[in-house]
mmCIF file of C-alpha atoms in Angstrom:
data_model
loop_
_atom_site.group_PDB
_atom_site.id
_atom_site.type_symbol
_atom_site.label_atom_id
_atom_site.label_comp_id
_atom_site.label_asym_id
_atom_site.label_seq_id
_atom_site.Cartn_x
_atom_site.Cartn_y
_atom_site.Cartn_z
ATOM 1 C CA MET N 1 3.042 -20.127 -8.163
ATOM 2 C CA PRO N 2 0.313 -20.272 -10.141
ATOM 3 C CA GLU N 3 -0.564 -18.721 -13.560
ATOM 4 C CA LEU N 4 -2.970 -16.794 -14.545
ATOM 5 C CA SER N 5 -4.656 -18.911 -16.712
ATOM 6 C CA ASP N 6 -4.714 -21.465 -14.037
ATOM 7 C CA MET N 7 -6.836 -19.519 -11.987
ATOM 8 C CA THR N 8 -10.413 -19.572 -10.954
ATOM 9 C CA LEU N 9 -12.463 -16.441 -11.343
ATOM 10 C CA ASP N 10 -12.475 -16.335 -7.423
ATOM 11 C CA GLU N 11 -9.050 -16.612 -7.032
ATOM 12 C CA GLN N 12 -8.309 -13.844 -9.825
ATOM 13 C CA VAL N 13 -10.123 -11.404 -7.913
ATOM 14 C CA GLY N 14 -9.161 -12.367 -4.231
ATOM 15 C CA GLN N 15 -5.574 -11.413 -4.832
ATOM 16 C CA ARG N 16 -6.921 -7.970 -5.298
ATOM 17 C CA LEU N 17 -7.617 -7.733 -1.621
ATOM 18 C CA LEU N 18 -5.525 -6.851 1.068
ATOM 19 C CA VAL N 19 -6.941 -7.605 4.413
ATOM 20 C CA GLY N 20 -6.800 -6.848 8.369
ATOM 21 C CA PHE N 21 -7.743 -9.498 10.471
ATOM 22 C CA ASP N 22 -9.058 -9.973 13.993
ATOM 23 C CA GLY N 23 -6.428 -12.099 16.399
ATOM 24 C CA THR N 24 -2.994 -13.109 16.794
ATOM 25 C CA ASN N 25 -3.047 -16.690 15.365
ATOM 26 C CA LEU N 26 -4.472 -18.488 12.328
ATOM 27 C CA THR N 27 -7.905 -18.463 13.703
ATOM 28 C CA ASP N 28 -10.950 -20.066 11.837
ATOM 29 C CA ASP N 29 -11.981 -16.417 10.122
ATOM 30 C CA LEU N 30 -8.730 -15.713 9.211
ATOM 31 C CA LYS N 31 -8.838 -19.575 7.187
ATOM 32 C CA TYR N 32 -12.071 -18.361 5.700
ATOM 33 C CA LEU N 33 -10.684 -15.084 4.206
ATOM 34 C CA ILE N 34 -7.736 -16.691 2.814
ATOM 35 C CA GLY N 35 -9.520 -20.191 1.630
ATOM 36 C CA THR N 36 -12.750 -18.897 0.692
ATOM 37 C CA LEU N 37 -12.840 -15.037 -0.042
ATOM 38 C CA LYS N 38 -8.971 -16.192 -1.183
ATOM 39 C CA VAL N 39 -7.565 -12.818 -0.211
ATOM 40 C CA GLY N 40 -4.216 -12.005 -1.748
ATOM 41 C CA GLY N 41 -2.589 -10.485 0.990
ATOM 42 C CA VAL N 42 -2.971 -9.522 4.453
ATOM 43 C CA ILE N 43 -1.962 -6.159 6.970
ATOM 44 C CA LEU N 44 -0.990 -6.681 10.723
ATOM 45 C CA PHE N 45 -1.606 -4.099 12.878
ATOM 46 C CA ALA N 46 -0.926 -3.578 17.286
ATOM 47 C CA PRO N 47 -3.765 -5.999 17.967
ATOM 48 C CA ASN N 48 -2.768 -8.568 15.671
ATOM 49 C CA ILE N 49 1.062 -8.446 17.557
ATOM 50 C CA GLU N 50 2.616 -10.047 20.778
ATOM 51 C CA SER N 51 6.353 -10.897 20.125
ATOM 52 C CA PRO N 52 8.561 -11.088 17.666
ATOM 53 C CA ALA N 53 7.893 -15.394 17.971
ATOM 54 C CA GLN N 54 4.107 -15.285 18.076
ATOM 55 C CA VAL N 55 4.410 -12.928 14.453
ATOM 56 C CA ALA N 56 6.539 -15.438 13.111
ATOM 57 C CA SER N 57 4.447 -18.422 13.553
ATOM 58 C CA LEU N 58 1.817 -16.447 12.321
ATOM 59 C CA CYS N 59 3.235 -15.563 9.110
ATOM 60 C CA ALA N 60 3.808 -19.177 8.752
ATOM 61 C CA ASP N 61 1.006 -20.519 9.426
ATOM 62 C CA MET N 62 -0.709 -18.257 6.671
ATOM 63 C CA GLN N 63 2.046 -18.616 4.022
ATOM 64 C CA ALA N 64 1.305 -22.852 4.894
ATOM 65 C CA TYR N 65 -2.446 -22.232 4.473
ATOM 66 C CA ALA N 66 -2.014 -20.033 1.623
ATOM 67 C CA ALA N 67 0.137 -22.502 0.130
ATOM 68 C CA ASP N 68 -2.746 -25.203 1.020
ATOM 69 C CA CYS N 69 -5.705 -23.609 -0.455
ATOM 70 C CA GLY N 70 -3.522 -24.067 -4.287
ATOM 71 C CA LEU N 71 -2.562 -20.029 -3.635
ATOM 72 C CA PRO N 72 0.024 -17.710 -4.872
ATOM 73 C CA PRO N 73 2.202 -16.606 -1.497
ATOM 74 C CA LEU N 74 0.767 -13.919 0.165
ATOM 75 C CA PHE N 75 1.790 -10.807 1.120
ATOM 76 C CA ILE N 76 1.822 -9.530 4.309
ATOM 77 C CA SER N 77 2.549 -6.322 5.119
ATOM 78 C CA VAL N 78 3.037 -3.633 7.755
ATOM 79 C CA ASP N 79 3.473 -0.255 8.292
ATOM 80 C CA GLN N 80 7.049 0.003 10.011
ATOM 81 C CA GLU N 81 8.069 3.319 8.853
ATOM 82 C CA GLY N 82 10.051 4.632 12.226
ATOM 83 C CA GLY N 83 8.789 7.554 14.422
ATOM 84 C CA PRO N 84 5.424 7.275 15.031
ATOM 85 C CA VAL N 85 3.951 4.896 12.439
ATOM 86 C CA ALA N 86 5.865 1.623 13.723
ATOM 87 C CA ARG N 87 4.114 -1.400 14.596
ATOM 88 C CA MET N 88 6.619 -3.692 15.115
ATOM 89 C CA LYS N 89 8.178 -2.796 18.917
ATOM 90 C CA GLU N 90 11.272 -3.700 20.598
ATOM 91 C CA PRO N 91 13.067 -6.192 20.723
ATOM 92 C CA LEU N 92 12.925 -4.804 16.806
ATOM 93 C CA THR N 93 15.122 -2.027 16.270
ATOM 94 C CA LEU N 94 12.973 1.124 16.784
ATOM 95 C CA PHE N 95 13.817 4.562 14.828
ATOM 96 C CA PRO N 96 12.128 6.864 17.671
ATOM 97 C CA GLU N 97 12.603 10.534 15.957
ATOM 98 C CA GLY N 98 11.391 8.212 12.345
ATOM 99 C CA THR N 99 11.929 9.883 8.662
ATOM 100 C CA PRO N 100 12.279 13.376 9.735
ATOM 101 C CA ALA N 101 15.901 11.771 11.190
ATOM 102 C CA LEU N 102 16.822 10.267 8.159
ATOM 103 C CA LYS N 103 18.747 13.454 6.872
ATOM 104 C CA THR N 104 21.809 10.910 4.832
ATOM 105 C CA ARG N 105 21.644 8.788 2.473
ATOM 106 C CA GLU N 106 23.631 6.080 4.728
ATOM 107 C CA ALA N 107 20.963 7.052 7.661
ATOM 108 C CA ALA N 108 18.612 5.698 5.233
ATOM 109 C CA ARG N 109 20.349 2.705 3.995
ATOM 110 C CA HIS N 110 21.243 1.540 7.678
ATOM 111 C CA PHE N 111 17.266 2.457 8.232
ATOM 112 C CA GLY N 112 16.262 0.512 5.377
ATOM 113 C CA SER N 113 18.704 -2.608 5.863
ATOM 114 C CA THR N 114 18.054 -2.791 9.809
ATOM 115 C CA THR N 115 14.134 -2.957 9.173
ATOM 116 C CA GLY N 116 14.403 -5.135 5.895
ATOM 117 C CA ARG N 117 16.124 -7.797 7.756
ATOM 118 C CA GLU N 118 14.230 -7.765 10.718
ATOM 119 C CA LEU N 119 10.604 -7.737 9.467
ATOM 120 C CA PHE N 120 11.737 -10.218 6.745
ATOM 121 C CA GLU N 121 13.056 -12.446 9.661
ATOM 122 C CA VAL N 122 9.958 -13.101 11.670
ATOM 123 C CA GLY N 123 7.494 -13.493 8.226
ATOM 124 C CA TYR N 124 6.763 -9.983 6.565
ATOM 125 C CA ASN N 125 7.384 -9.485 2.947
ATOM 126 C CA MET N 126 6.052 -6.195 1.783
ATOM 127 C CA ASP N 127 6.123 -2.971 4.118
ATOM 128 C CA MET N 128 4.261 0.184 3.400
ATOM 129 C CA ALA N 129 6.983 2.398 2.819
ATOM 130 C CA PRO N 130 8.698 4.536 2.108
ATOM 131 C CA VAL N 131 6.730 7.830 2.479
ATOM 132 C CA LEU N 132 6.962 10.015 -0.173
ATOM 133 C CA ASP N 133 5.057 13.233 0.941
ATOM 134 C CA VAL N 134 7.087 16.297 0.130
ATOM 135 C CA GLN N 135 6.146 19.144 2.796
ATOM 136 C CA PRO N 136 6.716 23.012 2.003
ATOM 137 C CA GLU N 137 9.064 24.442 3.483
ATOM 138 C CA GLY N 138 7.658 26.327 7.012
ATOM 139 C CA PHE N 139 4.137 24.464 6.218
ATOM 140 C CA SER N 140 3.139 22.343 9.474
ATOM 141 C CA GLY N 141 0.833 19.392 8.488
ATOM 142 C CA ILE N 142 -0.393 16.118 9.079
ATOM 143 C CA MET N 143 2.097 14.566 7.789
ATOM 144 C CA GLU N 144 5.032 16.621 9.673
ATOM 145 C CA LYS N 145 6.623 13.677 11.483
ATOM 146 C CA ARG N 146 6.775 11.172 8.821
ATOM 147 C CA VAL N 147 8.451 12.876 5.591
ATOM 148 C CA PHE N 148 11.956 13.318 5.024
ATOM 149 C CA PRO N 149 13.522 16.769 5.162
ATOM 150 C CA GLY N 150 14.754 18.301 2.595
ATOM 151 C CA SER N 151 13.413 19.516 -1.046
ATOM 152 C CA PRO N 152 11.575 17.739 -3.393
ATOM 153 C CA GLN N 153 14.791 16.021 -4.908
ATOM 154 C CA GLU N 154 16.836 14.887 -1.393
ATOM 155 C CA VAL N 155 12.749 13.474 -0.689
ATOM 156 C CA GLY N 156 12.913 11.478 -3.424
ATOM 157 C CA ASP N 157 16.741 10.213 -2.870
ATOM 158 C CA LEU N 158 16.606 9.222 0.341
ATOM 159 C CA GLY N 159 12.848 7.228 -0.476
ATOM 160 C CA VAL N 160 14.633 6.170 -2.978
ATOM 161 C CA GLU N 161 17.730 4.540 -0.736
ATOM 162 C CA VAL N 162 15.122 3.039 1.831
ATOM 163 C CA MET N 163 13.415 1.381 -1.227
ATOM 164 C CA GLU N 164 16.250 -0.157 -2.534
ATOM 165 C CA THR N 165 17.534 -1.665 1.288
ATOM 166 C CA LEU N 166 14.502 -3.202 1.909
ATOM 167 C CA GLU N 167 14.128 -4.771 -0.660
ATOM 168 C CA ALA N 168 17.856 -5.970 -0.215
ATOM 169 C CA GLU N 169 16.805 -7.536 2.617
ATOM 170 C CA GLY N 170 13.693 -9.034 0.800
ATOM 171 C CA VAL N 171 10.838 -7.039 1.965
ATOM 172 C CA LEU N 172 8.666 -5.352 -0.640
ATOM 173 C CA ALA N 173 8.635 -1.283 -0.582
ATOM 174 C CA VAL N 174 5.275 0.311 -0.920
ATOM 175 C CA VAL N 175 5.944 4.136 -1.943
ATOM 176 C CA LYS N 176 3.231 5.995 -0.539
ATOM 177 C CA HIS N 177 1.074 8.600 -0.732
ATOM 178 C CA PHE N 178 0.644 9.385 -4.370
ATOM 179 C CA PRO N 179 0.422 12.528 -5.816
ATOM 180 C CA GLY N 180 1.781 13.281 -2.004
ATOM 181 C CA ILE N 181 -0.412 14.318 1.351
ATOM 182 C CA GLY N 182 2.286 16.326 2.254
ATOM 183 C CA ARG N 183 0.542 20.180 2.199
ATOM 184 C CA THR N 184 -2.695 18.785 3.692
ATOM 185 C CA THR N 185 -3.658 19.133 7.967
ATOM 186 C CA LEU N 186 -6.463 17.607 7.873
ATOM 187 C CA ASP N 187 -6.453 13.642 8.631
ATOM 188 C CA SER N 188 -7.732 11.052 6.037
ATOM 189 C CA HIS N 189 -8.836 8.410 8.496
ATOM 190 C CA LEU N 190 -11.672 10.724 10.020
ATOM 191 C CA THR N 191 -12.648 13.309 7.130
ATOM 192 C CA LEU N 192 -11.660 13.923 3.126
ATOM 193 C CA PRO N 193 -8.979 16.326 3.110
ATOM 194 C CA VAL N 194 -9.456 18.479 -0.111
ATOM 195 C CA LEU N 195 -6.442 20.686 -2.130
ATOM 196 C CA ASP N 196 -6.959 23.316 -4.381
ATOM 197 C CA THR N 197 -3.532 23.285 -5.814
ATOM 198 C CA PRO N 198 -2.192 23.452 -9.616
ATOM 199 C CA PHE N 199 -1.548 20.784 -10.924
ATOM 200 C CA THR N 200 1.647 22.717 -12.515
ATOM 201 C CA GLU N 201 2.524 23.142 -9.092
ATOM 202 C CA LEU N 202 2.035 19.193 -7.569
ATOM 203 C CA ALA N 203 3.866 17.825 -10.686
ATOM 204 C CA ARG N 204 6.904 21.018 -9.882
ATOM 205 C CA THR N 205 6.948 19.619 -6.055
ATOM 206 C CA ASP N 206 4.900 16.842 -5.179
ATOM 207 C CA LEU N 207 5.173 14.408 -8.090
ATOM 208 C CA VAL N 208 9.456 14.760 -8.330
ATOM 209 C CA PRO N 209 9.871 12.072 -5.305
ATOM 210 C CA PHE N 210 7.278 9.475 -7.606
ATOM 211 C CA GLU N 211 8.938 10.281 -10.445
ATOM 212 C CA ILE N 212 12.408 9.527 -9.160
ATOM 213 C CA ALA N 213 11.509 6.569 -7.258
ATOM 214 C CA PHE N 214 9.756 5.007 -10.527
ATOM 215 C CA ASP N 215 13.060 5.506 -12.250
ATOM 216 C CA ALA N 216 14.793 4.051 -9.313
ATOM 217 C CA GLY N 217 12.317 0.879 -10.530
ATOM 218 C CA ALA N 218 9.756 1.621 -7.803
ATOM 219 C CA SER N 219 7.511 -1.640 -8.361
ATOM 220 C CA ALA N 220 4.157 -0.545 -5.693
ATOM 221 C CA VAL N 221 2.356 2.482 -4.948
ATOM 222 C CA MET N 222 -0.510 3.105 -2.206
ATOM 223 C CA LEU N 223 -2.574 6.200 -3.457
ATOM 224 C CA SER N 224 -3.775 9.042 -0.926
ATOM 225 C CA HIS N 225 -7.145 9.703 0.399
ATOM 226 C CA ILE N 226 -7.487 13.276 -1.201
ATOM 227 C CA LYS N 227 -9.146 15.187 -3.574
ATOM 228 C CA TYR N 228 -6.897 17.002 -5.828
ATOM 229 C CA THR N 229 -9.624 19.510 -7.648
ATOM 230 C CA ASP N 230 -7.160 20.957 -10.361
ATOM 231 C CA ILE N 231 -6.845 16.570 -11.510
ATOM 232 C CA ASP N 232 -10.437 15.241 -10.193
ATOM 233 C CA ALA N 233 -13.764 17.518 -8.232
ATOM 234 C CA GLN N 234 -15.411 14.294 -7.908
ATOM 235 C CA TRP N 235 -13.188 11.660 -6.261
ATOM 236 C CA PRO N 236 -10.322 10.940 -4.275
ATOM 237 C CA ALA N 237 -7.367 9.874 -5.911
ATOM 238 C CA SER N 238 -7.786 6.543 -3.960
ATOM 239 C CA LEU N 239 -10.967 6.140 -6.518
ATOM 240 C CA SER N 240 -9.734 8.872 -9.319
ATOM 241 C CA PRO N 241 -9.302 7.420 -13.153
ATOM 242 C CA GLU N 242 -7.958 10.719 -13.864
ATOM 243 C CA VAL N 243 -5.367 10.852 -11.180
ATOM 244 C CA VAL N 244 -4.666 6.887 -11.651
ATOM 245 C CA LYS N 245 -5.164 6.333 -15.062
ATOM 246 C CA GLY N 246 -4.825 9.778 -16.547
ATOM 247 C CA VAL N 247 -1.797 10.850 -13.981
ATOM 248 C CA LEU N 248 0.309 7.683 -12.402
ATOM 249 C CA ARG N 249 0.172 5.248 -15.966
ATOM 250 C CA GLY N 250 -0.530 7.881 -18.767
ATOM 251 C CA ARG N 251 1.388 11.303 -17.767
ATOM 252 C CA MET N 252 4.761 9.168 -15.711
ATOM 253 C CA GLY N 253 4.241 5.780 -17.490
ATOM 254 C CA PHE N 254 4.013 3.405 -14.073
ATOM 255 C CA ASN N 255 2.888 0.230 -14.830
ATOM 256 C CA GLY N 256 3.846 -1.362 -11.465
ATOM 257 C CA VAL N 257 1.382 -2.153 -8.336
ATOM 258 C CA VAL N 258 -1.699 0.272 -7.325
ATOM 259 C CA MET N 259 -3.501 0.021 -4.306
ATOM 260 C CA THR N 260 -5.554 2.018 -2.349
ATOM 261 C CA ASP N 261 -4.759 3.162 1.282
ATOM 262 C CA ASP N 262 -7.304 1.631 3.332
ATOM 263 C CA LEU N 263 -11.176 2.143 2.291
ATOM 264 C CA ASP N 264 -12.285 2.455 5.709
ATOM 265 C CA MET N 265 -10.889 5.744 6.237
ATOM 266 C CA LYS N 266 -13.951 8.123 7.144
ATOM 267 C CA ALA N 267 -12.636 10.000 4.057
ATOM 268 C CA ILE N 268 -14.285 7.397 1.873
ATOM 269 C CA THR N 269 -17.236 8.361 1.834
ATOM 270 C CA CYS N 270 -19.276 6.112 -0.704
ATOM 271 C CA ASP N 271 -20.399 2.499 -0.172
ATOM 272 C CA MET N 272 -18.282 -0.848 -0.678
ATOM 273 C CA ASP N 273 -19.863 -0.918 -4.382
ATOM 274 C CA THR N 274 -19.026 2.176 -5.630
ATOM 275 C CA ALA N 275 -15.511 2.152 -4.615
ATOM 276 C CA ALA N 276 -14.953 -1.298 -6.194
ATOM 277 C CA ARG N 277 -16.783 0.133 -9.178
ATOM 278 C CA GLN N 278 -14.172 2.809 -9.120
ATOM 279 C CA ILE N 279 -11.296 0.841 -8.783
ATOM 280 C CA PHE N 280 -11.537 -1.124 -11.353
ATOM 281 C CA THR N 281 -12.128 1.516 -13.493
ATOM 282 C CA SER N 282 -9.532 3.434 -12.620
ATOM 283 C CA ASP N 283 -7.049 0.993 -13.072
ATOM 284 C CA VAL N 284 -6.454 0.441 -9.682
ATOM 285 C CA ASP N 285 -5.208 -3.289 -8.533
ATOM 286 C CA ILE N 286 -5.158 -3.641 -4.892
ATOM 287 C CA ALA N 287 -7.944 -2.546 -2.426
ATOM 288 C CA LEU N 288 -6.642 -2.218 0.991
ATOM 289 C CA ILE N 289 -9.290 -2.431 3.933
ATOM 290 C CA CYS N 290 -8.084 -2.808 7.223
ATOM 291 C CA HIS N 291 -11.038 -3.492 9.782
ATOM 292 C CA ARG N 292 -12.789 -6.541 8.710
ATOM 293 C CA SER N 293 -16.881 -6.044 8.187
ATOM 294 C CA ASP N 294 -18.730 -7.457 5.624
ATOM 295 C CA ARG N 295 -17.522 -4.954 3.317
ATOM 296 C CA TYR N 296 -14.645 -7.582 2.759
ATOM 297 C CA GLU N 297 -17.860 -9.566 0.755
ATOM 298 C CA THR N 298 -19.216 -6.492 -1.063
ATOM 299 C CA LEU N 299 -15.601 -5.023 -2.442
ATOM 300 C CA ALA N 300 -15.360 -9.340 -3.516
ATOM 301 C CA GLU N 301 -18.779 -9.634 -5.073
ATOM 302 C CA THR N 302 -18.968 -6.361 -7.296
ATOM 303 C CA LEU N 303 -15.296 -6.823 -8.435
ATOM 304 C CA LYS N 304 -15.952 -10.501 -9.681
ATOM 305 C CA SER N 305 -18.537 -9.040 -11.443
ATOM 306 C CA MET N 306 -16.465 -6.021 -13.007
ATOM 307 C CA ALA N 307 -13.998 -8.488 -13.715
ATOM 308 C CA THR N 308 -16.963 -10.770 -16.078
ATOM 309 C CA ARG N 309 -18.189 -7.529 -17.666
ATOM 310 C CA PHE N 310 -14.024 -6.878 -18.639
ATOM 311 C CA PRO N 311 -11.839 -9.903 -18.233
ATOM 312 C CA GLY N 312 -9.178 -8.268 -20.354
ATOM 313 C CA ALA N 313 -8.410 -5.175 -17.641
ATOM 314 C CA ASN N 314 -9.213 -7.761 -14.846
ATOM 315 C CA ALA N 315 -6.401 -9.728 -16.349
ATOM 316 C CA LEU N 316 -3.763 -6.667 -16.704
ATOM 317 C CA ALA N 317 -3.907 -6.461 -12.744
ATOM 318 C CA LEU N 318 -3.537 -9.719 -11.751
ATOM 319 C CA GLY N 319 -0.426 -9.614 -14.297
ATOM 320 C CA ARG N 320 0.551 -6.636 -12.215
ATOM 321 C CA ILE N 321 0.420 -8.561 -8.983
ATOM 322 C CA LEU N 322 1.261 -12.079 -10.074
ATOM 323 C CA ALA N 323 4.432 -9.922 -11.475
ATOM 324 C CA LEU N 324 5.195 -8.548 -7.891
ATOM 325 C CA LYS N 325 4.686 -11.936 -5.939
ATOM 326 C CA LYS N 326 7.423 -12.851 -8.495
ATOM 327 C CA LYS N 327 9.526 -10.099 -7.603
ATOM 328 C CA MET N 328 8.481 -11.409 -3.732
ATOM 329 C CA ALA N 329 9.759 -14.493 -4.485
ATOM 330 C CA ALA N 330 12.893 -13.435 -6.199
ATOM 331 C CA LEU N 331 13.539 -11.197 -3.520
ATOM 332 C CA ALA N 332 13.352 -14.049 -0.313
ATOM 333 C CA ALA N 333 15.246 -16.157 -2.813
ATOM 334 C CA THR N 334 18.649 -14.123 -2.665
#
């Protein structure tokens, strides 16, 4: 594993990008993303997936190419929550009722251990799960089929079971979507949801599962594309210094890896140059962008410019990312 001091600025900036790509094998463009743009991770979706054997070959080829380029191992991630969000299909084990059916710690452990083992066997090392969003009692929102049942405490407890069992099988867990999207009826894939819920209410409910996960050692968290007006009336959480520096890192003391949700979602209305500046100044470590476009290069160039101006902040972000990759290697070795 390279150390920060051994990495060029291009390599450092590339580690802050986690991207999607087109194809089912190691294409020339994927080689460009890894070898030239030097991305730190990739995420697979249904169009990238044909079979477990094909995924295993693709993952092995990507990791070998990154090593040949002198780069740290890639994060290779997938959304495998069960229910409606499960990119890998049969013959892997499916949990068709999804997270709402995981009503006991035993059920959550079974899901996490089974999913983690099967993902690890085909080459993944990161699952964008568990969902720690809380849906208020009697409320029907966009996350209804994706949330754990019960109180905020129960959501946190069940989420920690999934998180810990995924990682026991060698797959990093990314808890999401901070600071919580269980209250929204709008889809951030299509628009920017705005929540006026007072922060005191968020702290009493929505933040509780994340506090539980952080106390249990969560090392990565994904931000939502929701604007929480009582925290920051200007920016969605994914681009907000008030949410990340103020609440997540400041009030809650989280010092792990923070990543955006997909910057291709229509909730993100600013250009990628602006988004990259907000990511940097908000103390976000990784930009997640899932659909191939020239936005990748724009993000990289702006992050590089910001890193040149503020090398200390860039070094802190890279330190967190490399620490997570060392944890990833340690999990894989156990």
